[in-house]
Short mmCIF file of C-alpha atoms in Angstrom, two decimals:
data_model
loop_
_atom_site.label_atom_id
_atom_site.label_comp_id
_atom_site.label_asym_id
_atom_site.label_seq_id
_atom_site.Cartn_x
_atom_site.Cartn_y
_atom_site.Cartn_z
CA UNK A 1121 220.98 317.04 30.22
CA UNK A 1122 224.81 316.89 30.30
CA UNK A 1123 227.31 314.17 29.67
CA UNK A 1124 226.49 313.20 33.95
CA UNK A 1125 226.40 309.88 33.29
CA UNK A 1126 229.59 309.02 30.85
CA UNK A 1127 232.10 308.61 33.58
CA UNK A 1128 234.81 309.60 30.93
CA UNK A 1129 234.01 312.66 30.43
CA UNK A 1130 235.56 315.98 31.94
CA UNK A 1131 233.21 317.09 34.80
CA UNK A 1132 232.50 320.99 34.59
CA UNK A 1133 232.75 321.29 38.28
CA UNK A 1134 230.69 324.05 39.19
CA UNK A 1135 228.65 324.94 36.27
CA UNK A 1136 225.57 324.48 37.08
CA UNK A 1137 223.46 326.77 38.70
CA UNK A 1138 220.80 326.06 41.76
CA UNK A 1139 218.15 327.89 39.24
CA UNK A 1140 219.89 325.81 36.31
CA UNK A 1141 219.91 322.67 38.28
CA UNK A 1142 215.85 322.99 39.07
CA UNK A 1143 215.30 323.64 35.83
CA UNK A 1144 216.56 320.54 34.76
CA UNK A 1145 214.80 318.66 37.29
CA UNK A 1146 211.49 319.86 36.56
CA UNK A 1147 212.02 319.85 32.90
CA UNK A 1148 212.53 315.80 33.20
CA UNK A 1149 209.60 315.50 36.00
CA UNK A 1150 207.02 317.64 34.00
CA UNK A 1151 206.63 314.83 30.75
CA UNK A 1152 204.17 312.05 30.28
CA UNK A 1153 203.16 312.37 34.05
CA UNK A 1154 200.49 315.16 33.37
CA UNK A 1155 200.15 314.89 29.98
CA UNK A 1156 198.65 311.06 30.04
CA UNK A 1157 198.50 310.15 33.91
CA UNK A 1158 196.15 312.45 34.82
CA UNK A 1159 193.09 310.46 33.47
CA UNK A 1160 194.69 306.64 34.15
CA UNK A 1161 194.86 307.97 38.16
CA UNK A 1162 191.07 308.93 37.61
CA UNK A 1163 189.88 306.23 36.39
CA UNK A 1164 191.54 304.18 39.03
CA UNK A 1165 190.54 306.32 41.84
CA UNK A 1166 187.86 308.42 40.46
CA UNK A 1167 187.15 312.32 41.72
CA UNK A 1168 190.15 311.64 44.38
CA UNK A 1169 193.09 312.00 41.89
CA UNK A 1170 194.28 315.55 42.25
CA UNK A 1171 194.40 314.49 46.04
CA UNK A 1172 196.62 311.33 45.15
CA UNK A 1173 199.10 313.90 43.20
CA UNK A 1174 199.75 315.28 46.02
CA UNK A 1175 200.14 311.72 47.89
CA UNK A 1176 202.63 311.02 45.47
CA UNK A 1177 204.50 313.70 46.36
CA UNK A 1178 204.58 313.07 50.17
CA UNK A 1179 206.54 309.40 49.17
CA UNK A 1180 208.50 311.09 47.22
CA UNK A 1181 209.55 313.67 49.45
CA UNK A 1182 210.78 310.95 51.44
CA UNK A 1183 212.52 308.75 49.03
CA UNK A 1184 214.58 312.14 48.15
CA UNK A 1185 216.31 312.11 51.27
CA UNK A 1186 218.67 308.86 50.80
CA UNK A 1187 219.17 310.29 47.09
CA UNK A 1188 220.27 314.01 48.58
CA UNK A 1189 222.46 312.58 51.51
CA UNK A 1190 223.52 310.02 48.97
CA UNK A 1191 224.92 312.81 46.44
CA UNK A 1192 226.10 314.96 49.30
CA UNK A 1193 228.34 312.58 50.73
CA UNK A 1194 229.87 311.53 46.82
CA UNK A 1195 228.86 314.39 44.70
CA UNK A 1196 230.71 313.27 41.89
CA UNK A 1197 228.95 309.77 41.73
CA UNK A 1198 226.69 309.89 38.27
CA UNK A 1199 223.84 307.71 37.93
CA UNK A 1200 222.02 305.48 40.40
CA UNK A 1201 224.53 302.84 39.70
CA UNK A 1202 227.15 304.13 41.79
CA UNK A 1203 224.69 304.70 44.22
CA UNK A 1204 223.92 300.80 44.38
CA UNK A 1205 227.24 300.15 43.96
CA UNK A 1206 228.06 302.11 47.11
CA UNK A 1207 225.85 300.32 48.89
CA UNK A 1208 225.81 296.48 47.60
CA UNK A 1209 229.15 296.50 46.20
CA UNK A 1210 230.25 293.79 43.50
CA UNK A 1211 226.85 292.02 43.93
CA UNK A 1212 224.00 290.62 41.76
CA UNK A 1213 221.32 293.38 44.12
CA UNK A 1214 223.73 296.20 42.43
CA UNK A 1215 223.34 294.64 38.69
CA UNK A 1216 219.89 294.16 39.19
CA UNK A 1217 218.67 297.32 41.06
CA UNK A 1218 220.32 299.19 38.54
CA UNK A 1219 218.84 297.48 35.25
CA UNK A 1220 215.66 297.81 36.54
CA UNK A 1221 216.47 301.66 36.91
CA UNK A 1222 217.63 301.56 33.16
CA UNK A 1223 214.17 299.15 32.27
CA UNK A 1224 212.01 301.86 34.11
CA UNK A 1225 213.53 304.39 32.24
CA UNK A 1226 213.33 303.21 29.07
CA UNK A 1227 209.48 302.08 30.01
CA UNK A 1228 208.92 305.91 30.40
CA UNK A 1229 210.59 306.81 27.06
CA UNK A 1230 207.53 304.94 25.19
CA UNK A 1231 205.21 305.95 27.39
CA UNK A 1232 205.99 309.39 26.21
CA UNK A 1233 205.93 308.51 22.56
CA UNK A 1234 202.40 306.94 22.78
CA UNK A 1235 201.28 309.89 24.44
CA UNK A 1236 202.84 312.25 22.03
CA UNK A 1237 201.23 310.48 19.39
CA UNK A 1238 197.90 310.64 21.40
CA UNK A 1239 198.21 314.10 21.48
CA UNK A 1240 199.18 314.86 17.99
CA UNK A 1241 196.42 312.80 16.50
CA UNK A 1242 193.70 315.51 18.86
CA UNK A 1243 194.41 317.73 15.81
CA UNK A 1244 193.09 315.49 13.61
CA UNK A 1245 190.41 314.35 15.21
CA UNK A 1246 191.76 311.44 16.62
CA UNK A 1247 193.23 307.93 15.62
CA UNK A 1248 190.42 305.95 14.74
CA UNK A 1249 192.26 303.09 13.52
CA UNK A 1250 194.52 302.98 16.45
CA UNK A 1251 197.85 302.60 14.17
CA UNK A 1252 199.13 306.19 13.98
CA UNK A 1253 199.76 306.53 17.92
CA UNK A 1254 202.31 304.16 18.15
CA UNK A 1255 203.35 305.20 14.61
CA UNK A 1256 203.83 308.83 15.23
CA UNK A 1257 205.76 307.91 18.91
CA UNK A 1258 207.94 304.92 16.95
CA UNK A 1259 208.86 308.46 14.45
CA UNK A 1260 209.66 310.46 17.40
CA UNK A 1261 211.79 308.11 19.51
CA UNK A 1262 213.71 307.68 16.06
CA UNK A 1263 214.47 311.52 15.54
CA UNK A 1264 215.26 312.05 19.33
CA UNK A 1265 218.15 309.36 18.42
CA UNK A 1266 219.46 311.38 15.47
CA UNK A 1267 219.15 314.38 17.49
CA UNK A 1268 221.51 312.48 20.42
CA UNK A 1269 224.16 311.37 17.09
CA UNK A 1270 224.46 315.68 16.52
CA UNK A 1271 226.47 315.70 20.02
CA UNK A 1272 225.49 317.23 23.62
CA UNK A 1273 225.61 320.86 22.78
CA UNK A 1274 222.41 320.47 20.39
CA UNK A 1275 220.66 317.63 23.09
CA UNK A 1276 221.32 320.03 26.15
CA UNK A 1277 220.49 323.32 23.72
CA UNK A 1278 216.87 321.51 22.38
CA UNK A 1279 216.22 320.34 25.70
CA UNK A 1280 216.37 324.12 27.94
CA UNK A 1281 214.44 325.70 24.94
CA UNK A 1282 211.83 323.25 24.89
CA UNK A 1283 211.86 323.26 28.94
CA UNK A 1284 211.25 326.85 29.59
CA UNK A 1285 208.05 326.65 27.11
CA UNK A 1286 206.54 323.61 28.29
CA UNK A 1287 206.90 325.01 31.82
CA UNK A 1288 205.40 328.21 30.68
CA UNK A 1289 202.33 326.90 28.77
CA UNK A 1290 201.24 324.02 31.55
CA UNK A 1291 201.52 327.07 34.05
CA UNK A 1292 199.28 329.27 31.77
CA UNK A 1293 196.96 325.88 30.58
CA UNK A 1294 196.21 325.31 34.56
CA UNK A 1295 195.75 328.87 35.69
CA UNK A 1296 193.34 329.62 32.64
CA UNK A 1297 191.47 326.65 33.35
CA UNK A 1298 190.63 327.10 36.67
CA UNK A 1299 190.06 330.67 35.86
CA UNK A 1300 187.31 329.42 33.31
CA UNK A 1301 185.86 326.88 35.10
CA UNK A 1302 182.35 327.27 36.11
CA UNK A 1303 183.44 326.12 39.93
CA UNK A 1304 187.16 324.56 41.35
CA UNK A 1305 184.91 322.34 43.32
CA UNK A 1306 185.88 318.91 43.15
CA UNK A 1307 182.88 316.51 44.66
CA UNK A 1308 185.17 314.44 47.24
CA UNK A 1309 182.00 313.67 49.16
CA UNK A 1310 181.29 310.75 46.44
CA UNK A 1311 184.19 308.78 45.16
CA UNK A 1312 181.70 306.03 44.58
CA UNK A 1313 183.29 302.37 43.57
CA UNK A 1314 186.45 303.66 42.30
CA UNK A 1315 187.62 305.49 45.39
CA UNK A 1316 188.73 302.48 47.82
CA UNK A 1317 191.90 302.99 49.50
CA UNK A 1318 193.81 300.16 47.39
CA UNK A 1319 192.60 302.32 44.85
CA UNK A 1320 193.95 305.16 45.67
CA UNK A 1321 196.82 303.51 46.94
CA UNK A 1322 197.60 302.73 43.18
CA UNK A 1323 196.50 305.97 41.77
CA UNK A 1324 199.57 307.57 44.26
CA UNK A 1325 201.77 304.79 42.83
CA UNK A 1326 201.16 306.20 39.13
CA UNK A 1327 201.24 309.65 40.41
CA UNK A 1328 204.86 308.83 41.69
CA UNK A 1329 206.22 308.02 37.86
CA UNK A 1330 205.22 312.11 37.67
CA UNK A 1331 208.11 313.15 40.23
CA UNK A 1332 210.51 310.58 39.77
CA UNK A 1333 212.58 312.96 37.49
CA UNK A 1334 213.91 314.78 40.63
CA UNK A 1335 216.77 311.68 40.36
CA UNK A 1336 218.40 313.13 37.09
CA UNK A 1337 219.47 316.04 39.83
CA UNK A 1338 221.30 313.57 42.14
CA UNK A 1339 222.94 312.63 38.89
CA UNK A 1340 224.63 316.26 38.06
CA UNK A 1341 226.38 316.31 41.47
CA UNK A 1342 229.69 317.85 41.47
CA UNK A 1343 228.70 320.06 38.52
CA UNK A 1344 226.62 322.35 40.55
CA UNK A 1345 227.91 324.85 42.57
CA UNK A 1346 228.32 324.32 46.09
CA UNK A 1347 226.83 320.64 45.59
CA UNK A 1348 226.54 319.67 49.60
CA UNK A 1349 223.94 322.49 49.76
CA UNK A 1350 222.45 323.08 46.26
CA UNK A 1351 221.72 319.75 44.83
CA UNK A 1352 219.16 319.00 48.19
CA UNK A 1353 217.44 322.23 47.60
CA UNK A 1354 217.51 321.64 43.84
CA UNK A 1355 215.14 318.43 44.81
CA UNK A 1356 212.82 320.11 47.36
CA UNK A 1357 212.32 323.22 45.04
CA UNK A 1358 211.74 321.55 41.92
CA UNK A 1359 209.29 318.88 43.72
CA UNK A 1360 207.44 321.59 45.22
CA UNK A 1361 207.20 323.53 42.10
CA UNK A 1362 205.73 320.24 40.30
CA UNK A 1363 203.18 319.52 43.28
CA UNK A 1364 201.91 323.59 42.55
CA UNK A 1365 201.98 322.22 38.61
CA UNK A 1366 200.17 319.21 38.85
CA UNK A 1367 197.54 320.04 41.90
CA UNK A 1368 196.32 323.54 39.41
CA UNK A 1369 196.49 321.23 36.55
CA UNK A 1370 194.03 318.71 38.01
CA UNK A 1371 191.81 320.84 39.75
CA UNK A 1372 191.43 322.81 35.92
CA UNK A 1373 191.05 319.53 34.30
CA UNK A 1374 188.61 318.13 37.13
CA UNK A 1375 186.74 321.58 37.28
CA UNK A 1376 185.73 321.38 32.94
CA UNK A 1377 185.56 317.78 32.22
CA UNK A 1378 183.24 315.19 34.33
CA UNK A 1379 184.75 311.87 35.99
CA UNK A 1380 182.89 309.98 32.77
CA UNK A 1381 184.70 312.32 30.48
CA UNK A 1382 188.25 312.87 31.97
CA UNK A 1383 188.31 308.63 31.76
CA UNK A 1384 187.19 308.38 28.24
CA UNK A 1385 190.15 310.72 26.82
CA UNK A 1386 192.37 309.34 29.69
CA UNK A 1387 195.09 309.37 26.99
CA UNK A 1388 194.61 313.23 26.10
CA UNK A 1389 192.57 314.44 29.10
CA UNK A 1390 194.20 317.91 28.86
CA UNK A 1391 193.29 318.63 25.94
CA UNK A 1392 190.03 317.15 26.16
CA UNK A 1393 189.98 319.72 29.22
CA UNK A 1394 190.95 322.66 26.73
CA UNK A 1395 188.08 322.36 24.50
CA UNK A 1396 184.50 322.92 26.70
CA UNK A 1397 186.61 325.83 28.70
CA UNK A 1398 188.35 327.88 25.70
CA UNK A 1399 187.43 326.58 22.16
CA UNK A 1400 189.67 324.50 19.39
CA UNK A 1401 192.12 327.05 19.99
CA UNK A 1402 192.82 326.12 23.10
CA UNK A 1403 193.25 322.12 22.06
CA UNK A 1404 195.93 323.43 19.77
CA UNK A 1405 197.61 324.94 22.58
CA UNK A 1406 197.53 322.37 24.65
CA UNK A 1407 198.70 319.84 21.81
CA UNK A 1408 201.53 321.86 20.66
CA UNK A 1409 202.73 322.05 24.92
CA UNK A 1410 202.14 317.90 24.88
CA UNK A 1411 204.19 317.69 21.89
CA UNK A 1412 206.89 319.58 22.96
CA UNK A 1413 206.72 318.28 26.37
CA UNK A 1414 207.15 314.57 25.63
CA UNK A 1415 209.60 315.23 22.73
CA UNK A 1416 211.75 317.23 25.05
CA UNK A 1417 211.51 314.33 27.81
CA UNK A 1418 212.59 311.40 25.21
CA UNK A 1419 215.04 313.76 24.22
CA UNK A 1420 217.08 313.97 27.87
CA UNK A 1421 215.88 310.79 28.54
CA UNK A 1422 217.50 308.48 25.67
CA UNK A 1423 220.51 310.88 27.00
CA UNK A 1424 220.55 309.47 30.26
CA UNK A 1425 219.30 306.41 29.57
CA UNK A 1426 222.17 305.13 27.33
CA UNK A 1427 224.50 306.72 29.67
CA UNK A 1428 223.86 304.59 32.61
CA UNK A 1429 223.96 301.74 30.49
CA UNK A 1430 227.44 302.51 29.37
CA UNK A 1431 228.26 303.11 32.90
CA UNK A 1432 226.90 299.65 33.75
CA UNK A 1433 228.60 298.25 30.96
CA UNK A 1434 232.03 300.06 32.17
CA UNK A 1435 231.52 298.77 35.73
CA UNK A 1436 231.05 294.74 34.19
CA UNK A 1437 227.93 294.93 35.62
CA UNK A 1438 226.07 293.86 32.65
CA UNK A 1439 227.01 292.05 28.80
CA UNK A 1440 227.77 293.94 26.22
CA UNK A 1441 227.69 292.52 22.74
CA UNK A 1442 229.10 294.68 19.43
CA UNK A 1443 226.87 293.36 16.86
CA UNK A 1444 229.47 294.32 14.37
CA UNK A 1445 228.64 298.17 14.92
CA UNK A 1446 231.45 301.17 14.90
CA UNK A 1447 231.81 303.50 17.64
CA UNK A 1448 232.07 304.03 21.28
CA UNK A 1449 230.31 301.61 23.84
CA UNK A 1450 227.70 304.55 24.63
CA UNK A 1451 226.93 304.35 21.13
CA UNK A 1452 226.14 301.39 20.77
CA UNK A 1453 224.25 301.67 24.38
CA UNK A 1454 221.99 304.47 22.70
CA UNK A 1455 220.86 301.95 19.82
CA UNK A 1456 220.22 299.03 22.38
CA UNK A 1457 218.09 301.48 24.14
CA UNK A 1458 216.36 302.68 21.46
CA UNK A 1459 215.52 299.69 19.80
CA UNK A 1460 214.07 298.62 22.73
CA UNK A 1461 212.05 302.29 23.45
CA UNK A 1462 210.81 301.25 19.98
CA UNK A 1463 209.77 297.84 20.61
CA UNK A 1464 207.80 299.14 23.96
CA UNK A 1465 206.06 301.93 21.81
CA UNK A 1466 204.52 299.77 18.63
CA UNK A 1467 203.19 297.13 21.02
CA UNK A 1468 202.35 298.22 24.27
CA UNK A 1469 199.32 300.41 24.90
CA UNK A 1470 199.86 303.61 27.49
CA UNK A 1471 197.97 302.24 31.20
CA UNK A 1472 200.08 298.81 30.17
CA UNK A 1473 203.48 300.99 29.77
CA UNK A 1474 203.16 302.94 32.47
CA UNK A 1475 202.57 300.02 35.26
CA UNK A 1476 205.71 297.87 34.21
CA UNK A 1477 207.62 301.40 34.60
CA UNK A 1478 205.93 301.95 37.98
CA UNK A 1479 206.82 298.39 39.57
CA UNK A 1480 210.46 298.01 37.92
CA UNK A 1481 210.67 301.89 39.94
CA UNK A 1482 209.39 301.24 43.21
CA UNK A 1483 211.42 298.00 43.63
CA UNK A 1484 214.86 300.16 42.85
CA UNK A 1485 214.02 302.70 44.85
CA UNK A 1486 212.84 300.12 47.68
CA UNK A 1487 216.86 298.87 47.56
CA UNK A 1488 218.33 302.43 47.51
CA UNK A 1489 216.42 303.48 51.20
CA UNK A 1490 217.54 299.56 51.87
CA UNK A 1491 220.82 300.30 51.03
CA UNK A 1492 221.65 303.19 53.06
CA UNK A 1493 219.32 301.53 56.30
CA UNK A 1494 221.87 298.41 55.47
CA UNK A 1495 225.03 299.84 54.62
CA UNK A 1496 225.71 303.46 54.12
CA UNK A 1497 223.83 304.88 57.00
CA UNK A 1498 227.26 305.83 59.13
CA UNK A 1499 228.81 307.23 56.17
CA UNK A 1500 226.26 309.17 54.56
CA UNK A 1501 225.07 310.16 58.62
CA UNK A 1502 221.40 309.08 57.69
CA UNK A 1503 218.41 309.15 59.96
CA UNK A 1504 217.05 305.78 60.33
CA UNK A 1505 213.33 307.02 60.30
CA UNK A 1506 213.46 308.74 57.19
CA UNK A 1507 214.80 305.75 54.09
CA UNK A 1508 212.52 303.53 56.95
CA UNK A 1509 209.43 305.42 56.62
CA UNK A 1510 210.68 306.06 52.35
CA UNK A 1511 210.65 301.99 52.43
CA UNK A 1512 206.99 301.56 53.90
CA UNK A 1513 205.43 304.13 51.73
CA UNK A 1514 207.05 302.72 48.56
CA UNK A 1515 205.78 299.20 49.71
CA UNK A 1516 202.10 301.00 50.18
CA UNK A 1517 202.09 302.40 47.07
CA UNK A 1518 203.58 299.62 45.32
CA UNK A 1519 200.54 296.73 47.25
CA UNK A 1520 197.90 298.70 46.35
CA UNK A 1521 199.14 299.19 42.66
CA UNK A 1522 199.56 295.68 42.16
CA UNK A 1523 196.61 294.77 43.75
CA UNK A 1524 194.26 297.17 40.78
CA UNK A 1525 196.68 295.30 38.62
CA UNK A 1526 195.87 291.91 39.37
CA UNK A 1527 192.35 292.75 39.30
CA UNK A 1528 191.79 294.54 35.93
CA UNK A 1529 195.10 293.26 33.92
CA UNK A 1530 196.62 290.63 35.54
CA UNK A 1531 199.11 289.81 32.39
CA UNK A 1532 200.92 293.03 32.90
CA UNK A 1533 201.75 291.74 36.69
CA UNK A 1534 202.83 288.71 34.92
CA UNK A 1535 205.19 289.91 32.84
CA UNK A 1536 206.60 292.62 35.56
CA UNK A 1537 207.71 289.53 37.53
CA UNK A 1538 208.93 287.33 34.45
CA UNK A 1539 210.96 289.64 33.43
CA UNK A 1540 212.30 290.64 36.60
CA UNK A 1541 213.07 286.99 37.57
CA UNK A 1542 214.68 286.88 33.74
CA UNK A 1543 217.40 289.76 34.40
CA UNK A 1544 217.91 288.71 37.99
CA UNK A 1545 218.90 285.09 36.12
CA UNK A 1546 221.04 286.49 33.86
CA UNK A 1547 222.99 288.92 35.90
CA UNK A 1548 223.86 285.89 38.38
CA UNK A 1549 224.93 283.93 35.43
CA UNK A 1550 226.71 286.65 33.73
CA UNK A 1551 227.98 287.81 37.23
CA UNK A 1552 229.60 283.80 38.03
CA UNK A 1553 231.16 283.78 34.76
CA UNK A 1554 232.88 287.62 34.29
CA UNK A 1555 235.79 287.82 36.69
CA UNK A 1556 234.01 290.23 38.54
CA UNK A 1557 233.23 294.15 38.50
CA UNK A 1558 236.20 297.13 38.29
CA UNK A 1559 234.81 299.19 41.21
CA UNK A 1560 234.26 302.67 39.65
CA UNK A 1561 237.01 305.48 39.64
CA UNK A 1562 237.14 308.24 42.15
CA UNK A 1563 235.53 306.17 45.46
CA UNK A 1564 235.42 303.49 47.71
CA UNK A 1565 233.19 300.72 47.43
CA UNK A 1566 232.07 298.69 49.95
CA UNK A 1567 232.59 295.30 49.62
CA UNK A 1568 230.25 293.08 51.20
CA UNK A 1569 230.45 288.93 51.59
CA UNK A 1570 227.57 287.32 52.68
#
């Protein structure tokens, strides 16, 4: 990841590659999502899942096209908060939109420290006590943060190397797999209770947290070459590449484990996958790819992460408070958002984690496609049909997630809209009392009274 997000830094205009660019998109999309979703969309939808991967990736196709003409018409623009602030202008939706973004980002951080710590305790033979998961993730999230203090050479350094293996081993883990496997026939003919279409309607909304790292592209704009042309194809290769990932990936882990099975290790279903085709070996393998995987995506992550908050925090969009520490403003961001990434991690279990992320998401992204419909659709020369179409998906998706929700954990739904109506409280108050927002260097804002 580079500095795209600190809006004081010196953009390298240009220096980024279209083969450079996908690999940084796929090396944020490829993290948690097939390490731990893969059994939590099973278990809501049953023998249907790899199917719902690649319903996942249909919505997102869509959403990507208000994101692409978004960062085509203001490459430079870093971070979705520009992009809201494009759109909504000096307004409690941009504020809002945008801390969600950061909330559903953070959200993901923890969710790939529990299931790094899932995956580490396979070579032990499991965490029977249930206190070394979020233990071991708390440990990672702590030395990803000392890894960000070393400065962006060693972040963006760490993060390729790690990228190109992870990339490497999932490739080899799926083809193996289904190579192995005694048949690649998935039954579809019985999905039995689990595969109702609100079901699977949520499964596709968890499947959707898997792709939505094709947004750290739109944030590299003006770096890449030729950005009016690379950074779309950037998104449609590196989504395509993930949907021939994931689909191999759960046919090999659907092929060796049965429904019963791929639920019961729904935290560690690949390597659960590993060990009836190829041996303890292969668990090791498979382990040491998780590991690397989710270390690599906390890694960028917290990068980006405390960037946009910084950003935010530049644009008076939200309070910033000192507490007495040294250093920059995206310092101190990076410790606000790791003290939270902690707090997520030690108390939140992984199928809890992973819905707040998926609501907080979907409701951004429903504002973005709003956003251009609303305002931006003239400048940015937008179909209407496309963000329209992005808009009812996302609402599909997001209905029949909720719906699961509310009838197996209904708390989690709960505190998705208390905390929602919490920040959009705040902001307004913190909005009425600031003197209002700077509108970001380098672009026109549109400002909108209603």
């Amino acid at each position: 990841m580079r500095d795209e997000q600190d809006r004081t830094t010196r953009y390298q205009e240009g220096s980024l590659t279209l083969p450079g660019t996908v690999m940084l998109g796929t090396g944020v999309m490829i993290g948690a999502g097939i390490f731990a979703l893969t059994g939590q969309m099973a278990q809501m939808t049953g023998v249907l899942f790899p199917l719902s991967f690649l319903a996942a990736a249909v919505i997102v196709s869509f959403s990507a096209y208000s994101y692409i003409k978004i960062s085509n018409a203001y490459p430079s623009a870093g971070g979705i908060g520009m992009y809201l602030h494009k759109a909504y202008g000096n307004r409690l939706p941009t504020a809002f939109n945008a801390l969600l973004m950061y909330f559903s980002m953070v959200i993901a951080q923890s969710f790939l420290a529990r299931t790094f710590g899932s995956y580490t305790m396979q070579l032990f033979g499991g965490d029977e006590s249930g206190r070394m998961v979020p233990i071991l993730g708390v440990s990672l999230i702590i030395a990803a943060f000392l890894i960000n203090l070393l400065g962006n050479r060693m972040i963006q350094g760490v993060a390729s190397f790690i990228g190109i293996l992870k990339i490497g081993g999932i490739l080899i883990f799926g083809l193996v797999g289904v190579w192995v496997a005694d048949s690649i026939s998935v039954d579809f003919s019985s999905p039995g209770e689990a595969g109702t279409m609100g079901n699977f309607l949520g499964a596709t909304a968890l499947g959707i947290l898997a792709f939505k790292g094709f947004t750290t592209i739109t944030n590299s704009g003006s770096e890449v070459i030729d950005p009016k042309r690379n950074v779309g194809r950037a998104i449609i290769i590196s989504i395509a590449a993930c949907v021939v990932i994931y689909t191999l990936v759960g046919f090999a882990v659907a092929s060796n484990l049965s429904l019963a099975e791929i639920i019961e290790t729904q935290d560690y279903s690949l390597a659960a996958a590993a060990r009836p085709a190829l041996g303890e070996y292969a668990v090791w393998f498979t382990v040491a790819i998780a590991m690397m995987a989710t270390a690599g995506g906390i890694l960028a992550s917290i990068f980006a992460v405390s960037r946009m908050l910084a950003m935010l925090t530049e644009m008076k969009l939200v309070p910033h408070r000192h507490f007495g520490m040294p250093g920059s403003i995206q310092k101190h961001t990076l410790v606000y958002t790791v003290v939270l990434g902690i707090i997520l991690t030690a108390f939140f279990d992984l199928s809890r984690i992973a819905a707040l992320g998926i609501v907080f998401y979907l409701i951004m992204d429903i504002a973005i496609h709003w956003g251009v419909l609303r305002y931006l659709r003239k400048d940015i020369k937008a179909n209407v049909w496309v963000p329209a179409t992005a808009i009812l998906l996302d609402l599909l998706a997001l209905g029949g997630f909720v719906w699961v929700k509310l009838n197996t954990d209904p708390f989690v739904i709960g505190v998705a809209v208390g905390a929602m109506i919490v920040i959009a409280v705040g902001e307004q108050i913190f909005l009425k009392r600031s003197a209002g927002i700077e509108p970001p260097e380098g672009g026109h804002s549109h400002h909108h009274h209603h």
